[in-house]
Coordinates of C-alpha atoms in Angstrom, one line a residue:
M1 CA -24.3 -14.5 50.6
S2 CA -23.8 -15.9 47.2
G3 CA -21.0 -18.3 48.3
F4 CA -23.4 -20.4 50.4
D5 CA -25.1 -21.8 47.3
L6 CA -21.8 -22.5 45.7
A7 CA -20.8 -24.5 48.8
I8 CA -23.8 -26.7 48.6
L9 CA -24.4 -27.0 44.9
G10 CA -20.9 -27.0 43.8
D11 CA -19.4 -25.1 40.7
G12 CA -19.7 -27.9 38.2
A13 CA -15.9 -28.3 38.0
A14 CA -13.8 -28.3 41.1
I15 CA -16.4 -28.4 43.7
P16 CA -18.8 -31.3 43.5
P17 CA -22.3 -31.0 44.9
I18 CA -22.5 -32.2 48.5
K19 CA -24.1 -35.8 48.9
A20 CA -26.6 -36.8 51.6
G21 CA -24.6 -37.5 54.9
G22 CA -21.8 -35.3 53.7
V23 CA -20.0 -32.8 55.9
R24 CA -18.3 -29.7 54.3
T25 CA -16.3 -26.9 55.7
V26 CA -15.8 -23.9 53.4
V27 CA -14.1 -20.5 53.8
L28 CA -15.8 -17.9 51.9
P29 CA -13.9 -14.7 50.9
P30 CA -15.4 -11.4 51.6
A31 CA -16.8 -11.1 48.0
L32 CA -18.8 -14.3 48.4
A33 CA -19.8 -13.7 52.0
Y34 CA -21.0 -10.2 53.3
G35 CA -18.4 -8.0 51.6
A36 CA -17.7 -4.4 52.5
K37 CA -21.1 -4.1 54.3
G38 CA -20.6 -6.8 57.0
D39 CA -23.6 -8.1 58.8
G40 CA -25.6 -7.1 62.0
C41 CA -24.0 -3.6 62.1
L42 CA -25.8 -1.1 64.4
Y43 CA -26.1 2.3 62.8
G44 CA -23.7 1.4 60.2
R45 CA -20.7 1.4 62.6
D46 CA -18.1 -1.3 61.9
S47 CA -17.3 -1.8 65.7
S48 CA -20.8 -3.1 66.3
C49 CA -21.0 -5.7 63.5
R50 CA -21.7 -9.4 64.2
I51 CA -19.6 -10.0 61.1
P52 CA -17.2 -7.0 60.4
P53 CA -16.9 -5.7 56.8
N54 CA -14.4 -7.5 54.6
S55 CA -14.3 -10.7 56.7
E56 CA -13.9 -14.2 55.6
V57 CA -16.7 -16.4 56.8
E58 CA -16.0 -20.1 57.6
L59 CA -19.1 -22.4 57.5
T60 CA -19.2 -26.1 58.4
F61 CA -22.3 -28.0 57.7
R62 CA -23.8 -31.4 57.4
Y63 CA -26.3 -32.2 54.6
I64 CA -28.7 -34.9 55.8
G65 CA -30.7 -35.1 52.6
L66 CA -34.2 -34.1 51.4
G67 CA -37.2 -35.2 53.3
Y68 CA -39.5 -35.6 50.4
G69 CA -42.2 -38.6 50.8
K70 CA -41.4 -39.1 54.5

């Protein structure tokens, strides 16, 4: 899911990197999420997928920071 890195690290232009303590909600288009394959599909059937093919994926997460040196 290439969009996840973009959501955290930013794109260097319009999307800044998330800071410690920050909360971010992003909606990933299918091309940046799971695309035409979807995810969790049993036997390749679209009706059994946890995330159906060509779905947008919405993520909300909180970045608490790095734990180095603790």
